[in-house]
mmCIF file of C-alpha atoms in Angstrom:
data_model
loop_
_atom_site.group_PDB
_atom_site.id
_atom_site.type_symbol
_atom_site.label_atom_id
_atom_site.label_comp_id
_atom_site.label_asym_id
_atom_site.label_seq_id
_atom_site.Cartn_x
_atom_site.Cartn_y
_atom_site.Cartn_z
ATOM 1 C CA MET A 2 0.000 0.000 0.000
ATOM 2 C CA PRO A 3 1.257 3.502 -0.677
ATOM 3 C CA VAL A 4 2.458 5.463 2.356
ATOM 4 C CA HIS A 5 0.970 8.921 2.783
ATOM 5 C CA THR A 6 3.540 11.398 4.111
ATOM 6 C CA LEU A 7 3.900 15.146 4.487
ATOM 7 C CA PRO A 8 5.603 17.132 1.746
ATOM 8 C CA ILE A 9 9.315 16.765 2.273
ATOM 9 C CA HIS A 10 11.926 19.249 1.104
ATOM 10 C CA ASP A 11 14.994 18.278 -0.870
ATOM 11 C CA ASP A 12 17.128 18.555 2.271
ATOM 12 C CA GLY A 13 14.972 16.007 4.113
ATOM 13 C CA THR A 14 12.991 18.474 6.235
ATOM 14 C CA PHE A 15 9.403 19.655 6.260
ATOM 15 C CA ASN A 16 7.485 22.648 7.537
ATOM 16 C CA PHE A 17 5.423 21.965 10.633
ATOM 17 C CA LEU A 18 4.027 25.511 11.133
ATOM 18 C CA PRO A 19 1.355 27.017 8.886
ATOM 19 C CA PRO A 20 2.849 29.278 6.251
ATOM 20 C CA THR A 21 0.608 32.129 7.459
ATOM 21 C CA SER A 22 2.047 32.110 10.969
ATOM 22 C CA SER A 23 3.975 35.202 12.035
ATOM 23 C CA VAL A 24 6.497 32.988 13.818
ATOM 24 C CA PRO A 25 9.478 31.885 11.687
ATOM 25 C CA HIS A 26 9.126 28.397 10.238
ATOM 26 C CA GLU A 27 11.040 25.643 11.991
ATOM 27 C CA THR A 28 12.225 22.588 10.102
ATOM 28 C CA VAL A 29 12.894 19.212 11.697
ATOM 29 C CA PRO A 30 13.955 15.799 10.374
ATOM 30 C CA HIS A 31 11.066 13.705 9.107
ATOM 31 C CA GLU A 32 12.023 10.361 10.642
ATOM 32 C CA ASP A 33 9.275 10.617 13.295
ATOM 33 C CA THR A 34 6.693 11.368 10.647
ATOM 34 C CA ILE A 35 7.772 8.457 8.434
ATOM 35 C CA SER A 36 7.883 6.023 11.337
ATOM 36 C CA SER A 37 4.438 7.123 12.499
ATOM 37 C CA ALA A 38 3.043 6.657 9.024
ATOM 38 C CA ALA A 39 4.664 3.213 8.698
ATOM 39 C CA SER A 40 3.291 2.161 12.079
ATOM 40 C CA LEU A 41 -0.194 3.226 11.085
ATOM 41 C CA ASP A 42 0.151 1.342 7.796
ATOM 42 C CA ASN A 43 1.213 -1.835 9.633
ATOM 43 C CA GLU A 44 -1.769 -1.592 11.970
ATOM 44 C CA MET A 45 -4.127 -1.210 9.029
ATOM 45 C CA SER A 46 -2.521 -4.176 7.251
ATOM 46 C CA SER A 47 -2.833 -6.426 10.305
ATOM 47 C CA ASP A 48 -6.528 -5.645 10.688
ATOM 48 C CA ALA A 49 -7.316 -6.496 7.038
ATOM 49 C CA PRO A 50 -8.210 -10.130 6.095
ATOM 50 C CA PRO A 51 -5.521 -12.166 4.359
ATOM 51 C CA VAL A 52 -5.577 -12.060 0.636
ATOM 52 C CA SER A 53 -5.290 -15.366 -1.202
ATOM 53 C CA ASP A 54 -3.544 -15.760 -4.459
ATOM 54 C CA SER A 55 -6.817 -16.626 -6.116
ATOM 55 C CA SER A 56 -8.585 -13.539 -4.869
ATOM 56 C CA PRO A 57 -8.828 -10.758 -7.299
ATOM 57 C CA VAL A 58 -6.547 -7.870 -6.493
ATOM 58 C CA SER A 59 -8.060 -4.446 -6.615
ATOM 59 C CA THR A 60 -6.032 -1.993 -8.515
ATOM 60 C CA SER A 61 -7.718 1.012 -6.873
ATOM 61 C CA ALA A 62 -5.909 2.629 -3.921
ATOM 62 C CA GLN A 63 -7.520 2.172 -0.517
ATOM 63 C CA PRO A 64 -8.407 5.447 1.294
ATOM 64 C CA ILE A 65 -5.991 6.238 4.120
ATOM 65 C CA PRO A 66 -6.906 8.603 6.945
ATOM 66 C CA PRO A 67 -4.950 11.842 6.805
ATOM 67 C CA ILE A 68 -1.861 11.812 8.973
ATOM 68 C CA ARG A 69 -1.170 14.866 11.107
ATOM 69 C CA SER A 70 2.320 16.222 11.252
ATOM 70 C CA VAL A 71 4.337 15.241 14.261
ATOM 71 C CA ARG A 72 6.120 18.091 16.022
ATOM 72 C CA SER A 73 9.593 17.700 17.383
ATOM 73 C CA ARG A 74 9.871 17.338 21.137
ATOM 74 C CA GLN A 75 12.665 19.897 21.185
ATOM 75 C CA PRO A 76 11.566 23.554 21.463
ATOM 76 C CA PRO A 77 11.905 25.612 18.300
ATOM 77 C CA SER A 78 15.064 27.633 17.938
ATOM 78 C CA TYR A 79 13.236 30.944 18.174
ATOM 79 C CA LEU A 80 12.350 30.057 21.797
ATOM 80 C CA LYS A 81 15.904 29.330 22.857
ATOM 81 C CA HIS A 82 16.424 32.886 24.118
ATOM 82 C CA TYR A 83 13.245 32.916 26.198
ATOM 83 C CA HIS A 84 13.466 31.801 29.823
ATOM 84 C CA CYS A 85 10.532 29.844 31.144
ATOM 85 C CA PRO A 86 10.887 29.914 34.970
ATOM 86 C CA THR A 87 9.763 27.092 37.148
ATOM 87 C CA LEU A 88 7.052 27.578 39.756
ATOM 88 C CA PRO A 89 9.492 27.888 42.709
ATOM 89 C CA HIS A 90 11.489 30.413 40.733
ATOM 90 C CA VAL A 91 8.346 32.435 40.076
ATOM 91 C CA ALA A 92 7.534 32.331 43.799
ATOM 92 C CA ASN A 93 11.013 33.616 44.635
ATOM 93 C CA LEU A 94 10.631 36.417 42.135
ATOM 94 C CA VAL A 95 7.273 37.426 43.613
ATOM 95 C CA GLN A 96 8.701 37.304 47.124
ATOM 96 C CA SER A 97 11.745 39.416 46.215
ATOM 97 C CA ASP A 98 9.584 41.901 44.340
ATOM 98 C CA SER A 99 7.281 42.140 47.369
ATOM 99 C CA LYS A 100 10.225 42.940 49.627
ATOM 100 C CA LEU A 101 11.411 45.575 47.177
ATOM 101 C CA LEU A 102 7.936 47.083 47.028
ATOM 102 C CA VAL A 103 7.678 47.203 50.829
ATOM 103 C CA ALA A 104 11.084 48.887 51.074
ATOM 104 C CA PHE A 105 10.072 51.428 48.456
ATOM 105 C CA VAL A 106 6.830 52.227 50.303
ATOM 106 C CA VAL A 107 8.682 52.653 53.616
ATOM 107 C CA LEU A 108 11.185 55.039 52.025
ATOM 108 C CA ALA A 109 8.384 56.981 50.385
ATOM 109 C CA LEU A 110 6.550 57.340 53.696
ATOM 110 C CA ALA A 111 9.746 58.350 55.486
ATOM 111 C CA SER A 112 10.545 60.987 52.886
ATOM 112 C CA SER A 113 7.019 62.375 53.170
ATOM 113 C CA PHE A 114 7.739 63.323 56.794
ATOM 114 C CA ALA A 115 11.112 64.904 55.977
ATOM 115 C CA SER A 116 10.813 68.462 54.765
ATOM 116 C CA ALA A 117 12.889 71.613 54.689
ATOM 117 C CA SER A 118 12.295 74.529 57.058
ATOM 118 C CA ASP A 119 10.489 76.477 54.388
ATOM 119 C CA PRO A 120 8.465 75.099 51.486
ATOM 120 C CA SER A 121 10.114 75.423 48.102
ATOM 121 C CA PRO A 122 8.794 78.442 46.195
ATOM 122 C CA LEU A 123 6.562 77.888 43.200
ATOM 123 C CA GLN A 124 7.406 81.225 41.597
ATOM 124 C CA ASP A 125 10.539 83.277 40.843
ATOM 125 C CA PHE A 126 10.023 85.484 43.893
ATOM 126 C CA CYS A 127 7.352 86.675 46.301
ATOM 127 C CA VAL A 128 7.947 90.219 47.580
ATOM 128 C CA ALA A 129 6.231 90.427 50.960
ATOM 129 C CA ILE A 130 3.649 93.155 51.582
ATOM 130 C CA ASP A 131 1.313 93.949 54.470
ATOM 131 C CA ASP A 132 -1.639 94.963 52.304
ATOM 132 C CA TYR A 133 -3.663 91.778 51.978
ATOM 133 C CA LYS A 134 -6.112 93.442 49.601
ATOM 134 C CA ASN A 135 -3.491 93.737 46.870
ATOM 135 C CA GLY A 136 -1.559 90.534 47.408
ATOM 136 C CA VAL A 137 -1.679 86.757 47.466
ATOM 137 C CA PHE A 138 -1.010 84.907 50.725
ATOM 138 C CA VAL A 139 2.042 82.630 50.322
ATOM 139 C CA ASN A 140 4.235 81.030 52.990
ATOM 140 C CA GLY A 141 3.512 83.417 55.854
ATOM 141 C CA LYS A 142 3.429 86.667 53.894
ATOM 142 C CA PHE A 143 1.327 88.266 51.202
ATOM 143 C CA CYS A 144 2.997 88.451 47.810
ATOM 144 C CA GLN A 145 3.160 91.626 45.833
ATOM 145 C CA ASP A 146 2.240 91.609 42.172
ATOM 146 C CA PRO A 147 5.552 90.648 40.450
ATOM 147 C CA LYS A 148 5.021 93.453 37.952
ATOM 148 C CA LEU A 149 5.331 95.964 40.801
ATOM 149 C CA ALA A 150 8.629 94.576 42.182
ATOM 150 C CA THR A 151 11.695 96.846 42.251
ATOM 151 C CA PRO A 152 15.413 96.278 42.987
ATOM 152 C CA ASP A 153 14.923 97.821 46.435
ATOM 153 C CA ASN A 154 12.727 94.853 47.345
ATOM 154 C CA PHE A 155 15.886 92.712 47.243
ATOM 155 C CA PHE A 156 18.334 95.151 48.888
ATOM 156 C CA PHE A 157 19.585 96.057 52.377
ATOM 157 C CA SER A 158 22.273 98.547 53.390
ATOM 158 C CA GLY A 159 24.097 99.084 56.670
ATOM 159 C CA PHE A 160 25.661 95.745 57.512
ATOM 160 C CA ASN A 161 29.025 97.478 57.809
ATOM 161 C CA ILE A 162 27.905 99.715 60.693
ATOM 162 C CA PRO A 163 28.908 98.529 64.210
ATOM 163 C CA ARG A 164 26.067 98.330 66.708
ATOM 164 C CA ASN A 165 25.884 99.473 70.307
ATOM 165 C CA THR A 166 26.784 96.652 72.706
ATOM 166 C CA SER A 167 26.223 98.532 75.978
ATOM 167 C CA ASN A 168 23.659 96.138 77.423
ATOM 168 C CA PRO A 169 23.586 93.398 80.096
ATOM 169 C CA VAL A 170 24.699 90.642 77.697
ATOM 170 C CA GLY A 171 27.278 92.726 75.826
ATOM 171 C CA SER A 172 26.093 91.945 72.299
ATOM 172 C CA THR A 173 23.652 93.107 69.648
ATOM 173 C CA VAL A 174 22.242 91.129 66.735
ATOM 174 C CA THR A 175 21.327 92.916 63.501
ATOM 175 C CA PRO A 176 18.981 90.671 61.527
ATOM 176 C CA VAL A 177 18.338 90.751 57.796
ATOM 177 C CA SER A 178 15.136 88.808 57.403
ATOM 178 C CA VAL A 179 12.023 89.089 55.283
ATOM 179 C CA ASP A 180 11.126 92.131 57.383
ATOM 180 C CA GLN A 181 14.247 93.947 56.160
ATOM 181 C CA ILE A 182 14.343 92.493 52.631
ATOM 182 C CA PRO A 183 10.799 91.693 51.448
ATOM 183 C CA GLY A 184 12.226 89.792 48.480
ATOM 184 C CA LEU A 185 13.519 87.103 50.872
ATOM 185 C CA ASN A 186 9.983 85.822 51.280
ATOM 186 C CA THR A 187 9.774 82.109 50.311
ATOM 187 C CA LEU A 188 13.534 81.944 49.589
ATOM 188 C CA GLY A 189 14.511 80.244 52.864
ATOM 189 C CA LEU A 190 17.389 82.591 53.744
ATOM 190 C CA PHE A 191 18.296 84.759 56.748
ATOM 191 C CA LEU A 192 21.438 86.769 57.486
ATOM 192 C CA ALA A 193 22.568 88.332 60.765
ATOM 193 C CA ARG A 194 25.427 90.454 62.051
ATOM 194 C CA THR A 195 26.391 90.145 65.719
ATOM 195 C CA ASP A 196 28.575 92.696 67.510
ATOM 196 C CA TYR A 197 30.254 91.701 70.783
ATOM 197 C CA ALA A 198 31.780 93.857 73.476
ATOM 198 C CA PRO A 199 34.861 92.420 75.203
ATOM 199 C CA TYR A 200 33.605 89.378 77.122
ATOM 200 C CA GLY A 201 30.177 89.936 75.687
ATOM 201 C CA GLN A 202 28.071 86.997 74.606
ATOM 202 C CA ASN A 203 25.107 85.865 72.593
ATOM 203 C CA PRO A 204 23.419 83.889 75.418
ATOM 204 C CA PRO A 205 22.347 80.258 75.020
ATOM 205 C CA HIS A 206 19.482 80.171 72.548
ATOM 206 C CA ASN A 207 18.114 78.137 69.671
ATOM 207 C CA HIS A 208 16.420 78.643 66.328
ATOM 208 C CA PRO A 209 13.365 76.354 66.181
ATOM 209 C CA ARG A 210 13.081 76.545 62.404
ATOM 210 C CA ALA A 211 16.657 76.687 61.095
ATOM 211 C CA SER A 212 20.272 75.608 61.243
ATOM 212 C CA GLU A 213 23.038 78.233 61.308
ATOM 213 C CA ILE A 214 26.529 78.760 59.942
ATOM 214 C CA ILE A 215 28.681 81.468 61.543
ATOM 215 C CA PHE A 216 31.703 83.342 60.159
ATOM 216 C CA VAL A 217 34.042 85.358 62.412
ATOM 217 C CA GLN A 218 35.127 88.635 60.848
ATOM 218 C CA GLU A 219 36.911 90.137 63.862
ATOM 219 C CA GLY A 220 37.981 88.916 67.301
ATOM 220 C CA THR A 221 38.013 85.542 69.015
ATOM 221 C CA LEU A 222 34.841 83.684 69.940
ATOM 222 C CA TYR A 223 34.223 80.667 72.136
ATOM 223 C CA VAL A 224 31.215 78.911 70.591
ATOM 224 C CA GLY A 225 29.349 75.700 71.212
ATOM 225 C CA PHE A 226 26.111 73.756 71.062
ATOM 226 C CA VAL A 227 24.447 71.038 73.153
ATOM 227 C CA THR A 228 22.817 67.949 71.684
ATOM 228 C CA SER A 229 19.315 66.809 72.613
ATOM 229 C CA ASN A 230 18.321 64.416 75.416
ATOM 230 C CA PRO A 231 19.460 62.063 76.748
ATOM 231 C CA ASP A 232 23.128 62.717 75.890
ATOM 232 C CA ASN A 233 23.172 66.532 76.147
ATOM 233 C CA LYS A 234 26.706 66.422 74.774
ATOM 234 C CA LEU A 235 28.545 69.726 74.514
ATOM 235 C CA PHE A 236 30.529 70.608 71.356
ATOM 236 C CA THR A 237 32.760 73.685 71.634
ATOM 237 C CA LYS A 238 35.378 75.441 69.540
ATOM 238 C CA ILE A 239 37.464 78.611 69.717
ATOM 239 C CA LEU A 240 37.057 80.596 66.512
ATOM 240 C CA ASN A 241 39.471 83.220 65.256
ATOM 241 C CA LYS A 242 39.191 85.667 62.394
ATOM 242 C CA GLY A 243 38.152 83.878 59.211
ATOM 243 C CA ASP A 244 36.904 80.713 60.955
ATOM 244 C CA VAL A 245 33.523 79.113 60.287
ATOM 245 C CA PHE A 246 31.325 76.924 62.512
ATOM 246 C CA VAL A 247 27.921 75.263 62.158
ATOM 247 C CA PHE A 248 25.084 75.057 64.685
ATOM 248 C CA PRO A 249 22.744 72.160 63.831
ATOM 249 C CA PHE A 250 19.035 72.610 63.363
ATOM 250 C CA GLY A 251 17.150 73.633 66.511
ATOM 251 C CA LEU A 252 19.937 72.885 69.026
ATOM 252 C CA ILE A 253 20.831 75.222 71.898
ATOM 253 C CA HIS A 254 24.027 77.150 71.122
ATOM 254 C CA PHE A 255 25.976 80.249 72.209
ATOM 255 C CA GLN A 256 28.787 82.625 71.264
ATOM 256 C CA PHE A 257 31.134 84.258 73.808
ATOM 257 C CA ASN A 258 33.805 86.865 73.056
ATOM 258 C CA ILE A 259 36.852 85.750 75.043
ATOM 259 C CA GLY A 260 39.042 88.540 73.669
ATOM 260 C CA LYS A 261 39.827 91.950 75.119
ATOM 261 C CA THR A 262 38.635 93.692 71.964
ATOM 262 C CA ASN A 263 35.355 93.907 70.118
ATOM 263 C CA ALA A 264 34.343 91.005 67.921
ATOM 264 C CA VAL A 265 32.075 90.727 64.887
ATOM 265 C CA SER A 266 30.452 87.669 63.331
ATOM 266 C CA PHE A 267 28.053 87.040 60.471
ATOM 267 C CA SER A 268 25.566 84.202 60.413
ATOM 268 C CA ALA A 269 23.430 82.664 57.686
ATOM 269 C CA LEU A 270 20.354 80.636 58.618
ATOM 270 C CA SER A 271 18.271 78.220 56.592
ATOM 271 C CA SER A 272 14.933 79.997 56.935
ATOM 272 C CA GLN A 273 13.507 83.394 56.103
ATOM 273 C CA ASN A 274 11.994 83.318 59.604
ATOM 274 C CA PRO A 275 14.161 81.047 61.798
ATOM 275 C CA GLY A 276 12.818 82.301 65.103
ATOM 276 C CA VAL A 277 14.917 82.590 68.254
ATOM 277 C CA THR A 278 14.330 81.405 71.813
ATOM 278 C CA THR A 279 16.761 82.726 74.426
ATOM 279 C CA ILE A 280 16.653 80.046 77.107
ATOM 280 C CA ALA A 281 17.006 82.215 80.229
ATOM 281 C CA ASN A 282 14.503 84.766 78.919
ATOM 282 C CA ALA A 283 11.955 82.081 78.057
ATOM 283 C CA VAL A 284 12.247 80.241 81.380
ATOM 284 C CA PHE A 285 12.631 83.083 83.880
ATOM 285 C CA GLY A 286 11.223 86.004 81.912
ATOM 286 C CA SER A 287 8.034 84.509 80.472
ATOM 287 C CA ASN A 288 4.823 86.527 80.432
ATOM 288 C CA PRO A 289 2.981 85.607 82.574
ATOM 289 C CA PRO A 290 5.648 84.065 84.830
ATOM 290 C CA ILE A 291 5.925 80.308 85.207
ATOM 291 C CA ASN A 292 4.801 79.069 88.620
ATOM 292 C CA PRO A 293 7.882 79.253 90.926
ATOM 293 C CA ASP A 294 7.088 75.785 92.282
ATOM 294 C CA VAL A 295 7.581 74.358 88.794
ATOM 295 C CA LEU A 296 10.947 76.050 88.277
ATOM 296 C CA ALA A 297 12.139 75.342 91.820
ATOM 297 C CA ARG A 298 11.518 71.635 91.293
ATOM 298 C CA ALA A 299 12.909 71.629 87.742
ATOM 299 C CA PHE A 300 16.153 73.446 88.636
ATOM 300 C CA GLN A 301 16.336 72.042 92.189
ATOM 301 C CA LEU A 302 16.504 75.556 93.617
ATOM 302 C CA ASP A 303 14.933 77.320 96.544
ATOM 303 C CA GLN A 304 11.748 79.185 95.662
ATOM 304 C CA ASN A 305 13.270 82.475 96.784
ATOM 305 C CA VAL A 306 16.120 82.026 94.300
ATOM 306 C CA VAL A 307 13.628 81.355 91.524
ATOM 307 C CA LYS A 308 11.582 84.419 92.419
ATOM 308 C CA SER A 309 14.761 86.508 92.421
ATOM 309 C CA LEU A 310 15.640 85.274 88.940
ATOM 310 C CA GLN A 311 12.127 85.973 87.702
ATOM 311 C CA ALA A 312 12.318 89.516 89.045
ATOM 312 C CA LYS A 313 15.339 90.361 86.901
ATOM 313 C CA PHE A 314 15.038 92.184 83.591
ATOM 314 C CA TRP A 315 16.018 89.743 80.895
ATOM 315 C CA TRP A 316 17.596 91.602 78.009
ATOM 316 C CA ASP A 317 16.806 90.602 74.465
ATOM 317 C CA ASN A 318 19.787 91.348 72.235
ATOM 318 C CA ASN A 319 17.907 90.622 69.014
#
């Protein structure tokens, strides 16, 4: 009986993918196809009754069921570069991706709580004005119409003039904030000049909304800051002319002129409105006064000593 096979190319291969497929055709040897066809032919021959020599032989071909092409068990070559992960591998990938996602979410949440002292401006500048009827409220101040801004809105003069230091603390701070330069509004900057009499000081204080960097122009200063609870560690340094020191954000710090001559320093702070809290003034000079029992217990002092301290005039050098 004739054997029905697939069309075979001259090189002994045949196409097993439809010609219309978008995937490149893959050719494989046809031995499996031929053996399958031969096996089917043998089965059909064994089922047929034996033919005797005297029986007439039909010259017409018997119909043979169509034989489907047999695909190779090896993956086509165009799949060799594709990785098919096993189930455990997929589970590991999902687990590692989950850990990465959790870490990313934690970092995102942490960064959402970390912010600068002042919000970043959303415009070129915002000249502060007091007339709310003709301005837009932004970041603590009303903004002037930018078309009305002038160079004087970004200018201050007089930083070269020494200030009077004849006061109980022996120092005077000259600030240049948004109140002196309206154009500083939303820019996150503050500048200050401090004049010191011999042995004068800028008493222990802090800036609740800014860090500070100080530059000594004249004299010799003993400076320092104290870390937060529970360590309360003191960091100090003696600064001479041309030296620079940094006071971290919000920490209590001080400057003391240890020289026999006047001293001058300039400070830059990281906020247009850093604020200042002089510790002695806030504790013993509050308005109204703090209950003496509270301070006596807090400072482990006699009540009479506390009342004496509260009765003093606490000088503000700012």
